[in-house]
Amino acid sequence: HGLVEVVAHMMHKGQGPADRRAAQDVLQAAAGRGHVQLTELLLGSVAAWFSKQEAVECCMSAAAYRGQLALCETLLRDHGADARAQFLLENAAYAGREALCRLLLQYGAQANANDCEALVCASHGGHADVAVLLLQHGASVD
């Protein structure tokens, strides 16, 4: 059996996360490793501990932090993740993840938010390509 099938079988037998912290750990582990199918399966299983939006944001945070572009796109497109969450663009910019920055901007992140903190992060991280992208999307050096 694959991982998704094993987890689905365990959940069917009532062997899901025991508490909120365990549910959060499982969501973050799956999302951080970029397991799209497993993350989607788990999103449906944590209703006892999180609202759907809380669970999606937990997954988005972990996926973005680890640079899991495909999962980030799935969460944004299919699950309503909020690309405008303050830390997402800043962290992606600091890490030099240009494709992730581009995706977040496409889904509504603001390059000029929070006094252009993402631009500062890109600069501190030494990522000129990301800084140029942010400037092209409205970040200001003033």
PDB file of C-alpha atoms in Angstrom:
ATOM      1  CA  HIS A   1       0.000   0.000   0.000  1.00  0.00           C
ATOM      2  CA  GLY A   2       1.015   3.591  -0.597  1.00  0.00           C
ATOM      3  CA  LEU A   3       1.182   6.165   2.152  1.00  0.00           C
ATOM      4  CA  VAL A   4      -2.144   7.755   1.198  1.00  0.00           C
ATOM      5  CA  GLU A   5      -3.911   4.387   1.279  1.00  0.00           C
ATOM      6  CA  VAL A   6      -2.416   3.501   4.662  1.00  0.00           C
ATOM      7  CA  VAL A   7      -3.455   6.813   6.194  1.00  0.00           C
ATOM      8  CA  ALA A   8      -6.944   6.542   4.665  1.00  0.00           C
ATOM      9  CA  HIS A   9      -7.297   3.046   6.137  1.00  0.00           C
ATOM     10  CA  MET A  10      -6.174   4.248   9.572  1.00  0.00           C
ATOM     11  CA  MET A  11      -8.603   7.159   9.468  1.00  0.00           C
ATOM     12  CA  HIS A  12     -11.425   4.853   8.406  1.00  0.00           C
ATOM     13  CA  LYS A  13     -10.718   2.784  11.525  1.00  0.00           C
ATOM     14  CA  GLY A  14     -10.862   5.915  13.699  1.00  0.00           C
ATOM     15  CA  GLN A  15      -7.119   6.191  14.206  1.00  0.00           C
ATOM     16  CA  GLY A  16      -6.719   9.878  13.388  1.00  0.00           C
ATOM     17  CA  PRO A  17      -4.811  12.496  15.374  1.00  0.00           C
ATOM     18  CA  ALA A  18      -5.467  12.333  19.115  1.00  0.00           C
ATOM     19  CA  ASP A  19      -5.454  16.080  19.782  1.00  0.00           C
ATOM     20  CA  ARG A  20      -5.031  19.500  18.191  1.00  0.00           C
ATOM     21  CA  ARG A  21      -1.227  19.493  18.461  1.00  0.00           C
ATOM     22  CA  ALA A  22      -0.958  16.049  16.853  1.00  0.00           C
ATOM     23  CA  ALA A  23      -3.307  17.142  14.063  1.00  0.00           C
ATOM     24  CA  GLN A  24      -1.179  20.231  13.445  1.00  0.00           C
ATOM     25  CA  ASP A  25       2.022  18.154  13.394  1.00  0.00           C
ATOM     26  CA  VAL A  26       0.548  15.707  10.877  1.00  0.00           C
ATOM     27  CA  LEU A  27      -0.696  18.518   8.612  1.00  0.00           C
ATOM     28  CA  GLN A  28       2.640  20.327   8.723  1.00  0.00           C
ATOM     29  CA  ALA A  29       4.626  17.157   8.063  1.00  0.00           C
ATOM     30  CA  ALA A  30       2.576  16.197   5.019  1.00  0.00           C
ATOM     31  CA  ALA A  31       2.481  19.725   3.608  1.00  0.00           C
ATOM     32  CA  GLY A  32       6.122  20.441   4.325  1.00  0.00           C
ATOM     33  CA  ARG A  33       7.101  17.375   2.347  1.00  0.00           C
ATOM     34  CA  GLY A  34       4.859  18.369  -0.549  1.00  0.00           C
ATOM     35  CA  HIS A  35       2.494  15.375  -0.384  1.00  0.00           C
ATOM     36  CA  VAL A  36      -0.474  16.827  -2.275  1.00  0.00           C
ATOM     37  CA  GLN A  37      -2.823  13.818  -2.026  1.00  0.00           C
ATOM     38  CA  LEU A  38      -1.981  13.130   1.605  1.00  0.00           C
ATOM     39  CA  THR A  39      -2.425  16.776   2.558  1.00  0.00           C
ATOM     40  CA  GLU A  40      -5.820  16.884   0.854  1.00  0.00           C
ATOM     41  CA  LEU A  41      -6.859  13.687   2.629  1.00  0.00           C
ATOM     42  CA  LEU A  42      -5.758  15.074   5.977  1.00  0.00           C
ATOM     43  CA  LEU A  43      -7.548  18.378   5.401  1.00  0.00           C
ATOM     44  CA  GLY A  44     -10.783  16.424   5.492  1.00  0.00           C
ATOM     45  CA  SER A  45      -9.899  14.606   8.696  1.00  0.00           C
ATOM     46  CA  VAL A  46      -9.026  17.372  11.123  1.00  0.00           C
ATOM     47  CA  ALA A  47     -12.450  19.002  11.452  1.00  0.00           C
ATOM     48  CA  ALA A  48     -12.556  18.049  15.123  1.00  0.00           C
ATOM     49  CA  TRP A  49      -9.496  20.200  15.793  1.00  0.00           C
ATOM     50  CA  PHE A  50      -9.478  23.006  13.207  1.00  0.00           C
ATOM     51  CA  SER A  51     -11.801  24.928  10.975  1.00  0.00           C
ATOM     52  CA  LYS A  52     -11.231  24.192   7.295  1.00  0.00           C
ATOM     53  CA  GLN A  53      -9.560  27.595   6.841  1.00  0.00           C
ATOM     54  CA  GLU A  54      -7.256  27.089   9.845  1.00  0.00           C
ATOM     55  CA  ALA A  55      -6.179  23.718   8.481  1.00  0.00           C
ATOM     56  CA  VAL A  56      -5.560  25.151   5.001  1.00  0.00           C
ATOM     57  CA  GLU A  57      -3.482  28.023   6.413  1.00  0.00           C
ATOM     58  CA  CYS A  58      -1.467  25.570   8.538  1.00  0.00           C
ATOM     59  CA  CYS A  59      -0.692  23.543   5.412  1.00  0.00           C
ATOM     60  CA  MET A  60       0.056  26.636   3.346  1.00  0.00           C
ATOM     61  CA  SER A  61       2.508  27.907   5.929  1.00  0.00           C
ATOM     62  CA  ALA A  62       4.416  24.606   6.012  1.00  0.00           C
ATOM     63  CA  ALA A  63       4.365  24.137   2.230  1.00  0.00           C
ATOM     64  CA  ALA A  64       5.522  27.684   1.527  1.00  0.00           C
ATOM     65  CA  TYR A  65       8.265  27.515   4.158  1.00  0.00           C
ATOM     66  CA  ARG A  66       9.626  24.367   2.523  1.00  0.00           C
ATOM     67  CA  GLY A  67       9.185  25.706  -1.022  1.00  0.00           C
ATOM     68  CA  GLN A  68       6.591  23.111  -2.057  1.00  0.00           C
ATOM     69  CA  LEU A  69       5.371  24.997  -5.110  1.00  0.00           C
ATOM     70  CA  ALA A  70       2.904  22.398  -6.456  1.00  0.00           C
ATOM     71  CA  LEU A  71       1.175  22.024  -3.097  1.00  0.00           C
ATOM     72  CA  CYS A  72       1.067  25.802  -2.588  1.00  0.00           C
ATOM     73  CA  GLU A  73      -0.647  26.152  -5.950  1.00  0.00           C
ATOM     74  CA  THR A  74      -3.164  23.422  -5.069  1.00  0.00           C
ATOM     75  CA  LEU A  75      -3.926  25.067  -1.720  1.00  0.00           C
ATOM     76  CA  LEU A  76      -4.362  28.480  -3.324  1.00  0.00           C
ATOM     77  CA  ARG A  77      -6.399  27.270  -6.299  1.00  0.00           C
ATOM     78  CA  ASP A  78      -8.529  24.524  -4.778  1.00  0.00           C
ATOM     79  CA  HIS A  79      -8.712  25.234  -1.048  1.00  0.00           C
ATOM     80  CA  GLY A  80      -8.831  29.021  -0.733  1.00  0.00           C
ATOM     81  CA  ALA A  81      -5.478  29.573   0.965  1.00  0.00           C
ATOM     82  CA  ASP A  82      -4.773  33.267   1.475  1.00  0.00           C
ATOM     83  CA  ALA A  83      -1.704  34.391  -0.482  1.00  0.00           C
ATOM     84  CA  ARG A  84      -1.834  37.691   1.390  1.00  0.00           C
ATOM     85  CA  ALA A  85      -0.836  36.165   4.712  1.00  0.00           C
ATOM     86  CA  GLN A  86       1.977  38.442   5.823  1.00  0.00           C
ATOM     87  CA  PHE A  87       4.779  35.965   6.347  1.00  0.00           C
ATOM     88  CA  LEU A  88       4.366  33.972   3.116  1.00  0.00           C
ATOM     89  CA  LEU A  89       5.773  36.483   0.640  1.00  0.00           C
ATOM     90  CA  GLU A  90       8.475  37.682   3.038  1.00  0.00           C
ATOM     91  CA  ASN A  91       9.726  34.145   3.717  1.00  0.00           C
ATOM     92  CA  ALA A  92       9.659  33.216   0.032  1.00  0.00           C
ATOM     93  CA  ALA A  93      11.542  36.403  -0.844  1.00  0.00           C
ATOM     94  CA  TYR A  94      14.184  35.848   1.826  1.00  0.00           C
ATOM     95  CA  ALA A  95      14.720  32.266   0.630  1.00  0.00           C
ATOM     96  CA  GLY A  96      15.005  33.420  -2.988  1.00  0.00           C
ATOM     97  CA  ARG A  97      12.032  31.359  -4.150  1.00  0.00           C
ATOM     98  CA  GLU A  98      11.175  33.418  -7.208  1.00  0.00           C
ATOM     99  CA  ALA A  99       8.569  30.977  -8.588  1.00  0.00           C
ATOM    100  CA  LEU A 100       6.779  30.908  -5.228  1.00  0.00           C
ATOM    101  CA  CYS A 101       6.868  34.707  -5.000  1.00  0.00           C
ATOM    102  CA  ARG A 102       5.415  34.897  -8.511  1.00  0.00           C
ATOM    103  CA  LEU A 103       2.648  32.429  -7.539  1.00  0.00           C
ATOM    104  CA  LEU A 104       1.787  34.348  -4.363  1.00  0.00           C
ATOM    105  CA  LEU A 105       1.664  37.620  -6.294  1.00  0.00           C
ATOM    106  CA  GLN A 106      -0.588  35.984  -8.896  1.00  0.00           C
ATOM    107  CA  TYR A 107      -2.993  34.986  -6.119  1.00  0.00           C
ATOM    108  CA  GLY A 108      -3.154  38.421  -4.510  1.00  0.00           C
ATOM    109  CA  ALA A 109      -0.086  38.916  -2.322  1.00  0.00           C
ATOM    110  CA  GLN A 110       0.910  42.579  -2.282  1.00  0.00           C
ATOM    111  CA  ALA A 111       4.553  43.394  -3.002  1.00  0.00           C
ATOM    112  CA  ASN A 112       4.180  46.732  -1.188  1.00  0.00           C
ATOM    113  CA  ALA A 113       2.516  45.317   1.957  1.00  0.00           C
ATOM    114  CA  ASN A 114       3.979  45.882   5.386  1.00  0.00           C
ATOM    115  CA  ASP A 115       6.314  48.700   4.244  1.00  0.00           C
ATOM    116  CA  CYS A 116       7.650  46.514   1.422  1.00  0.00           C
ATOM    117  CA  GLU A 117       9.056  44.022   3.912  1.00  0.00           C
ATOM    118  CA  ALA A 118       9.291  41.356   1.181  1.00  0.00           C
ATOM    119  CA  LEU A 119      11.656  43.608  -0.773  1.00  0.00           C
ATOM    120  CA  VAL A 120      13.786  44.091   2.323  1.00  0.00           C
ATOM    121  CA  CYS A 121      13.835  40.318   2.843  1.00  0.00           C
ATOM    122  CA  ALA A 122      14.858  39.660  -0.761  1.00  0.00           C
ATOM    123  CA  SER A 123      17.647  42.214  -0.432  1.00  0.00           C
ATOM    124  CA  HIS A 124      18.901  40.783   2.852  1.00  0.00           C
ATOM    125  CA  GLY A 125      18.856  37.327   1.311  1.00  0.00           C
ATOM    126  CA  GLY A 126      20.871  38.561  -1.672  1.00  0.00           C
ATOM    127  CA  HIS A 127      18.192  37.676  -4.223  1.00  0.00           C
ATOM    128  CA  ALA A 128      18.259  40.379  -6.879  1.00  0.00           C
ATOM    129  CA  ASP A 129      15.928  38.418  -9.177  1.00  0.00           C
ATOM    130  CA  VAL A 130      13.250  38.329  -6.484  1.00  0.00           C
ATOM    131  CA  ALA A 131      13.806  42.017  -5.677  1.00  0.00           C
ATOM    132  CA  VAL A 132      13.283  42.919  -9.350  1.00  0.00           C
ATOM    133  CA  LEU A 133      10.100  40.822  -9.441  1.00  0.00           C
ATOM    134  CA  LEU A 134       8.766  42.617  -6.365  1.00  0.00           C
ATOM    135  CA  LEU A 135       9.633  46.018  -7.813  1.00  0.00           C
ATOM    136  CA  GLN A 136       7.798  45.065 -11.006  1.00  0.00           C
ATOM    137  CA  HIS A 137       4.749  44.264  -8.867  1.00  0.00           C
ATOM    138  CA  GLY A 138       4.641  47.549  -6.970  1.00  0.00           C
ATOM    139  CA  ALA A 139       7.186  47.360  -4.186  1.00  0.00           C
ATOM    140  CA  SER A 140       8.724  50.755  -3.538  1.00  0.00           C
ATOM    141  CA  VAL A 141      12.192  51.732  -2.408  1.00  0.00           C
ATOM    142  CA  ASP A 142      10.912  54.925  -0.753  1.00  0.00           C
TER     143      ASP A 142
END
